[in-house]
Tab-separated table of C-alpha atoms in Angstrom:
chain	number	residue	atom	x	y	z
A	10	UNK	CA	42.236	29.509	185.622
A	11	UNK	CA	41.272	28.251	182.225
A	12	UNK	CA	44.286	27.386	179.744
A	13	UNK	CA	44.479	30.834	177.198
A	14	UNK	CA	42.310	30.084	174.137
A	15	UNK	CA	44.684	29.814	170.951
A	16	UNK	CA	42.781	31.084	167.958
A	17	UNK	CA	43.537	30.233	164.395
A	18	UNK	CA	46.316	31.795	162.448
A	19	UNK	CA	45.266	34.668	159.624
A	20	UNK	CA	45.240	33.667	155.755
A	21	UNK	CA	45.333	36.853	154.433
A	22	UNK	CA	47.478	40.006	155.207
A	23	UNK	CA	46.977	43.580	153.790
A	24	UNK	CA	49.942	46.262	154.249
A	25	UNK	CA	52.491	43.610	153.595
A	26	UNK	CA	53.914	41.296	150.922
A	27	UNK	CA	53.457	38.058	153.346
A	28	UNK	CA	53.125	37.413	156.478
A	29	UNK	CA	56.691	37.842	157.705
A	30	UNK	CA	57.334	41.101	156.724
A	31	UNK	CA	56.935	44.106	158.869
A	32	UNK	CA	58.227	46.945	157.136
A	33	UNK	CA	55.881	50.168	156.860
A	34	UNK	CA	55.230	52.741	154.272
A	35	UNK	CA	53.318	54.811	152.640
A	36	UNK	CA	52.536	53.582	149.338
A	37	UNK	CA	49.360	52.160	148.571
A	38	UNK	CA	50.487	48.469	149.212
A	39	UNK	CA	51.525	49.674	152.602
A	40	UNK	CA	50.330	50.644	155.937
A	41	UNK	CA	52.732	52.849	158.250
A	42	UNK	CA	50.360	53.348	160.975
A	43	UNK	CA	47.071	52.024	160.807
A	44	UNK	CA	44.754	52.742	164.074
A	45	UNK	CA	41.232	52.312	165.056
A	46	UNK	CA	38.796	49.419	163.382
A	47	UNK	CA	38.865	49.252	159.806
A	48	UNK	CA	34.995	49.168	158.187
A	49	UNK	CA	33.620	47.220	155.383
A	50	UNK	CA	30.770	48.873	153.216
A	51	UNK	CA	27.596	46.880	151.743
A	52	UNK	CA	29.706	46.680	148.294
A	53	UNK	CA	32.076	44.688	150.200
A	54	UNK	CA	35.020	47.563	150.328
A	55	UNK	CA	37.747	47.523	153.316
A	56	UNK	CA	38.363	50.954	154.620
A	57	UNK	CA	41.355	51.203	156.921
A	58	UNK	CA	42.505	54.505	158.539
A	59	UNK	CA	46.388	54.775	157.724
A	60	UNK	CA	47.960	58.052	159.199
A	61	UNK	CA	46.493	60.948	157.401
A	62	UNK	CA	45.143	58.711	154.845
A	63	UNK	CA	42.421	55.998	153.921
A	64	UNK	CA	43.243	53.319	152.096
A	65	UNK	CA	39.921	51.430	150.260
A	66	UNK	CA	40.640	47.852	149.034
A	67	UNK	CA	38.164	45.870	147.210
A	68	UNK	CA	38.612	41.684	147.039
A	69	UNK	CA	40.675	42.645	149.901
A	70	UNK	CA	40.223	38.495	151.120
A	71	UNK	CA	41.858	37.533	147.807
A	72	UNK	CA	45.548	37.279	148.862
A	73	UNK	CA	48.486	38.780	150.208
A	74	UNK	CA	49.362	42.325	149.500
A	75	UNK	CA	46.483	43.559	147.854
A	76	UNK	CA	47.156	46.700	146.287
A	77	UNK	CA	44.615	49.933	147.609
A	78	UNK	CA	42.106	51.312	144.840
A	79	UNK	CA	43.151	54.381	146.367
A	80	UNK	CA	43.530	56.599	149.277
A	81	UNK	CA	41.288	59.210	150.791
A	82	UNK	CA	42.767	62.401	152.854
A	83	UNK	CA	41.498	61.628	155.865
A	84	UNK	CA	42.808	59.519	158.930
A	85	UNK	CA	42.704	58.528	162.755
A	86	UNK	CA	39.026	56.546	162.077
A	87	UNK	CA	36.466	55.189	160.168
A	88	UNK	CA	33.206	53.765	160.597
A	89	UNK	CA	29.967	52.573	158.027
A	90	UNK	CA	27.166	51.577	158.209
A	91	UNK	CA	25.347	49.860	154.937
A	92	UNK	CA	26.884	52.017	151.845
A	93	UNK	CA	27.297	55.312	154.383
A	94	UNK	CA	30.796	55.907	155.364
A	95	UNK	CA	32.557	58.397	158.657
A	96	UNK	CA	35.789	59.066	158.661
A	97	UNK	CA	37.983	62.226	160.323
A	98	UNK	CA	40.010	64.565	159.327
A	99	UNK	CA	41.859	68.142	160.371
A	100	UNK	CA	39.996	67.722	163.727
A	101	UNK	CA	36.327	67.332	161.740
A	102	UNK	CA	33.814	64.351	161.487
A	103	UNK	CA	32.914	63.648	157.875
A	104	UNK	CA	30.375	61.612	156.892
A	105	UNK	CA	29.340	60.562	153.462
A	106	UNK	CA	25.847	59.534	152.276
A	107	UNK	CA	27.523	57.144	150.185
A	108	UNK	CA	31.310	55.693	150.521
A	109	UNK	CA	33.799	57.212	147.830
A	110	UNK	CA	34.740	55.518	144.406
A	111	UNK	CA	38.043	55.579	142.754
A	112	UNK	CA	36.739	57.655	140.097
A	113	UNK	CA	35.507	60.628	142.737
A	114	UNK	CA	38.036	59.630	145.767
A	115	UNK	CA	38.158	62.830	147.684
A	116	UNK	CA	34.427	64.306	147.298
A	117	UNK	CA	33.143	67.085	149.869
A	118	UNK	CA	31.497	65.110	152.494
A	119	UNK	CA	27.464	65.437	152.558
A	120	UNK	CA	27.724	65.966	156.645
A	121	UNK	CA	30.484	67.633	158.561
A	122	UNK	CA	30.935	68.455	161.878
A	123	UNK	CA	31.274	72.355	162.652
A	124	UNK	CA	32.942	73.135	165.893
A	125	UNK	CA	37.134	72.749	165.943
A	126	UNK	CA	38.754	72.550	169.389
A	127	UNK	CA	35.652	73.573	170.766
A	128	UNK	CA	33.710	72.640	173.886
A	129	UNK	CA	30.196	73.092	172.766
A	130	UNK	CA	27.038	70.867	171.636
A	131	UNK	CA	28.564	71.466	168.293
A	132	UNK	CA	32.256	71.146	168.871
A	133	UNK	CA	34.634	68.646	169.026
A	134	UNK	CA	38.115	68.507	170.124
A	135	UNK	CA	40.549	65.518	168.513
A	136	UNK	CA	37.875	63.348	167.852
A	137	UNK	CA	39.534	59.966	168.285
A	138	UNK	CA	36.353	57.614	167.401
A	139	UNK	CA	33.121	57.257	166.183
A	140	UNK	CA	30.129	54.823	165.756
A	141	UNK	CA	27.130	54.403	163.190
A	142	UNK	CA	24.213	52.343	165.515
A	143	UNK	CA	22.057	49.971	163.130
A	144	UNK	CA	19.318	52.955	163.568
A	145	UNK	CA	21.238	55.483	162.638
A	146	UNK	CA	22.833	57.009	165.579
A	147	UNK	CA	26.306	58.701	165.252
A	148	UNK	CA	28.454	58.630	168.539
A	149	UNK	CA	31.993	60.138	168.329
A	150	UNK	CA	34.192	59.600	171.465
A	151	UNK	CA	35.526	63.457	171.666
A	152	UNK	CA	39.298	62.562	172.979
A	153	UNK	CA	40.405	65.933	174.646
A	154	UNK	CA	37.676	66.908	175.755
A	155	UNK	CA	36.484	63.887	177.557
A	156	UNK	CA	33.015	62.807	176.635
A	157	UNK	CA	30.977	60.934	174.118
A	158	UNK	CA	28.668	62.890	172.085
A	159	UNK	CA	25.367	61.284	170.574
A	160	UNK	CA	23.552	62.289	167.604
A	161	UNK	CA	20.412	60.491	167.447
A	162	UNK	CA	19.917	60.659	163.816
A	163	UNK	CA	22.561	62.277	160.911
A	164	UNK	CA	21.396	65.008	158.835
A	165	UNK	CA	20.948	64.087	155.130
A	166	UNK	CA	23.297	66.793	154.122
A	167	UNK	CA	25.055	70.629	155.888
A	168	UNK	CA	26.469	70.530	159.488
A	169	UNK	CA	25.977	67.827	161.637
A	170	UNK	CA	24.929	70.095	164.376
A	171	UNK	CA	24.399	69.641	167.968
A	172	UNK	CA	24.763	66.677	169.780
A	173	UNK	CA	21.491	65.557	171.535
A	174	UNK	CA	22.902	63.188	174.303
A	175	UNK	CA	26.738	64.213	176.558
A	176	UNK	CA	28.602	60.886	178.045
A	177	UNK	CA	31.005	61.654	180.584
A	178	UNK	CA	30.025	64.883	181.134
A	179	UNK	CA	27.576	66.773	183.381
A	180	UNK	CA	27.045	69.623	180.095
A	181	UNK	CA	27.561	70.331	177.047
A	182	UNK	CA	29.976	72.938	178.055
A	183	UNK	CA	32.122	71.047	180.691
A	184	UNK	CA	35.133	69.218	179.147
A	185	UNK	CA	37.575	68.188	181.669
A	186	UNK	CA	38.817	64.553	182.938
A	187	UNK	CA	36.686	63.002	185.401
A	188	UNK	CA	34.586	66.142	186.198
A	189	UNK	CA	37.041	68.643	187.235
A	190	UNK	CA	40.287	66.272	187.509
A	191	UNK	CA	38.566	64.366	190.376
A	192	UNK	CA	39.033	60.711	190.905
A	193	UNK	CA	36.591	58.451	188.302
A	194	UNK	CA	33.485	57.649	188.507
A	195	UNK	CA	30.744	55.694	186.814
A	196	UNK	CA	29.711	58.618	184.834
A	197	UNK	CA	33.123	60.264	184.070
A	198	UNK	CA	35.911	59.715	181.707
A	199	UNK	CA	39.281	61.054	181.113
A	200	UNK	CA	40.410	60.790	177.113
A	201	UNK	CA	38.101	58.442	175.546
A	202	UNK	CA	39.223	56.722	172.786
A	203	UNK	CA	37.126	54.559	170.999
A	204	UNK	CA	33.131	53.983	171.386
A	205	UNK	CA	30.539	51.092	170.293
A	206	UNK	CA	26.568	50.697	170.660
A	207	UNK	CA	23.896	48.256	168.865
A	208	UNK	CA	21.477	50.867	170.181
A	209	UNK	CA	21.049	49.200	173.510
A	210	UNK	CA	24.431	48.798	175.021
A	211	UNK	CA	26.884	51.515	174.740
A	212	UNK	CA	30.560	50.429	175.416
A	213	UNK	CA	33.276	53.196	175.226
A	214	UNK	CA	37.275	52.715	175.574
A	215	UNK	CA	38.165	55.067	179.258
A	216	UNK	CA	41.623	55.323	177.915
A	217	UNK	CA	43.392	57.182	180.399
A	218	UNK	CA	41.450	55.357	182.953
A	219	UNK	CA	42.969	52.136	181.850
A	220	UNK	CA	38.851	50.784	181.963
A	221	UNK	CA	36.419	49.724	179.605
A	222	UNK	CA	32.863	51.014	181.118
A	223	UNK	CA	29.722	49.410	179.760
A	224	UNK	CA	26.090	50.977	180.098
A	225	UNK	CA	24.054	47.776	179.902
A	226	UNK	CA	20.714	49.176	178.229
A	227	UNK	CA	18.554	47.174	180.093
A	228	UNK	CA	15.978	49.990	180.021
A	229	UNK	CA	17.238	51.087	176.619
A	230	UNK	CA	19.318	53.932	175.596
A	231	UNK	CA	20.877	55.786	177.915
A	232	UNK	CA	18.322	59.059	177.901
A	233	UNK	CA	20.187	61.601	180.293
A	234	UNK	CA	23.475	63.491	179.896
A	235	UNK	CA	25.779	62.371	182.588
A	236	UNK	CA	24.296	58.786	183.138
A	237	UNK	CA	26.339	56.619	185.059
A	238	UNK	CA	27.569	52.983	183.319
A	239	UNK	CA	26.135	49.699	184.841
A	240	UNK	CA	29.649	47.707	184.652
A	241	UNK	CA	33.600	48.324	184.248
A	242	UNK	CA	35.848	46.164	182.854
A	243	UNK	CA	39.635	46.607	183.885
A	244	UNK	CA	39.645	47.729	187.233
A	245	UNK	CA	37.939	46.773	190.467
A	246	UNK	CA	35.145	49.497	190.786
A	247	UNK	CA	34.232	52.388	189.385
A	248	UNK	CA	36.768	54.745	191.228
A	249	UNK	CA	39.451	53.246	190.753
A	250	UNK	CA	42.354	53.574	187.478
A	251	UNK	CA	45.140	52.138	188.736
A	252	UNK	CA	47.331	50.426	185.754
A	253	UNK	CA	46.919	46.849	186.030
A	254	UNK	CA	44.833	47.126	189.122
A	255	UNK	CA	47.582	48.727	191.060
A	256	UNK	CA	50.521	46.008	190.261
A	257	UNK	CA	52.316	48.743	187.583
A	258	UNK	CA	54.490	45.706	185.403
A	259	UNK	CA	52.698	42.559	185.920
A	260	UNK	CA	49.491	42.597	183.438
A	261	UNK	CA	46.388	40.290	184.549
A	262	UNK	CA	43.608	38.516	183.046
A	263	UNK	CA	41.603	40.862	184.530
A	264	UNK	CA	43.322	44.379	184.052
A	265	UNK	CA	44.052	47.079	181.373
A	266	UNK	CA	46.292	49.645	180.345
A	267	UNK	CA	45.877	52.387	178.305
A	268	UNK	CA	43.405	50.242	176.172
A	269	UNK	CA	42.628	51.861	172.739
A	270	UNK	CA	39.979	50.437	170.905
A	271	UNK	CA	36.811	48.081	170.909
A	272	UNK	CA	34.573	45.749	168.989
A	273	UNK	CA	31.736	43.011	169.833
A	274	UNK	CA	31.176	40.207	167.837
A	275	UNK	CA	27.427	38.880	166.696
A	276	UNK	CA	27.758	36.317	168.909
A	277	UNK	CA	28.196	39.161	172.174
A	278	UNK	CA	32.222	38.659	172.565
A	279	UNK	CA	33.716	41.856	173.379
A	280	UNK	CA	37.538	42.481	172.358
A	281	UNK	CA	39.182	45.307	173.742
């Protein structure tokens, strides 16, 4: 096996003093529990999902311990695209036209979704994710109930409406792990928790399947509710979710558990 690659240490750090430190908290120097990708907007402002709150730094890269502009009410996500900024909150996908300023930090969102706990084309239930695609597609990896939705374009303004495209799902109005608590397949998931796409490849985060599945997009988009992925990543084959491929302490190079998140680099390296 190839010696593990050692990459080069960090020379900034945001949420603490230096890099030593490790104490959390909740002021706006602080991060207590930040989760999901943080997002950087065409004005060159860090957006980081802390808790119930988003914290926006600008000339975040200028040091240690930069201090937030301020914080948004809103948590568990955030995504952007250009200047247009996602984030989630009380169970809801916001999504504003343009990201928020200090001087107007908590502004209604210009797109929300509608449906709460719901299992509809509409609904949503704990969103845990989301994704803006370079042409404008929205795709929100709907936690409990066990799909990723796809919007192929975001209203301007109102209700974001109903999803045109169901991942994981056979309907719109199914939401249960791996179609009816069967075992997994290619086209099922069980809490997803974190989706990506550059409008070819979709890759979404099959959290309680301890997988990373991977629809290739070698004849583009995936077009069909319930399409199957082309490749797994963290277990052997598609029906299988054993924790580290069946050996429950010993992690591999080649297994996952309970993986939570995902990004791909311009260069085509996935991290996960």
């Amino acid at each position: 096996a190839p010696p593990p690659r050692r990459f080069s240490a960090a020379s900034v750090v945001i949420g603490q003093t230096h890099m030593e430190e490790a104490e959390p908290g909740t002021s706006l120097s602080k991060f207590n529990f930040p989760r999901g990708a943080p997002a950087v907007t065409s004005d060159d402002r860090l957006f980081v999902a802390d808790n119930a709150a988003v914290k926006v730094f600008s000339n975040f890269d200028q040091g240690n311990g930069r201090t937030a502009d301020f914080a948004m009410d809103a948590g568990g996500a955030v995504a952007a695209r250009g200047n247009k900024l996602a984030t989630i909150a009380s169970g809801r996908v916001r999504i504003y036209n343009s990201a928020p300023t200090a001087t107007d930090p908590d502004p209604d969102p210009d797109v929300y979704s509608s449906g709460l706990n719901d299992c509809s084309a509409e609904g949503l239930n704990s969103p845990a994710d989301f994704h803006i695609t370079p042409q404008g597609r929205l795709l929100v990896a709907d936690l409990l109930n066990h799909r990723v939705l796809v919007w192929h374009s975001i209203p301007e303004s109102g209700p974001l409406g109903a999803a045109h495209l169901v991942l994981g799902q056979p309907s719109m109005t199914h939401c249960v792990p791996n179609f009816n608590f069967g075992p997994p397949s290619a086209a099922t998931l069980n809490r997803p928790w974190a989706v990506w796409s550059d409008d070819r490849r979709v890759i979404v985060v099959d959290g309680n399947n301890h997988r990373v599945l991977i629809w290739d997009g070698l004849n583009g988009f995936p077009n069909e509710d319930f399409a199957p992925a082309t490749h797994v990543i963290g277990q052997p084959d598609f029906e299988s979710n054993a924790t580290n491929r069946g050996d429950q302490f010993t992690p591999s190079s080649i297994s996952l558990m309970s993986p939570g998140s995902v990004d791909v680099s311009d260069s085509g390296q996935l991290a996960a």
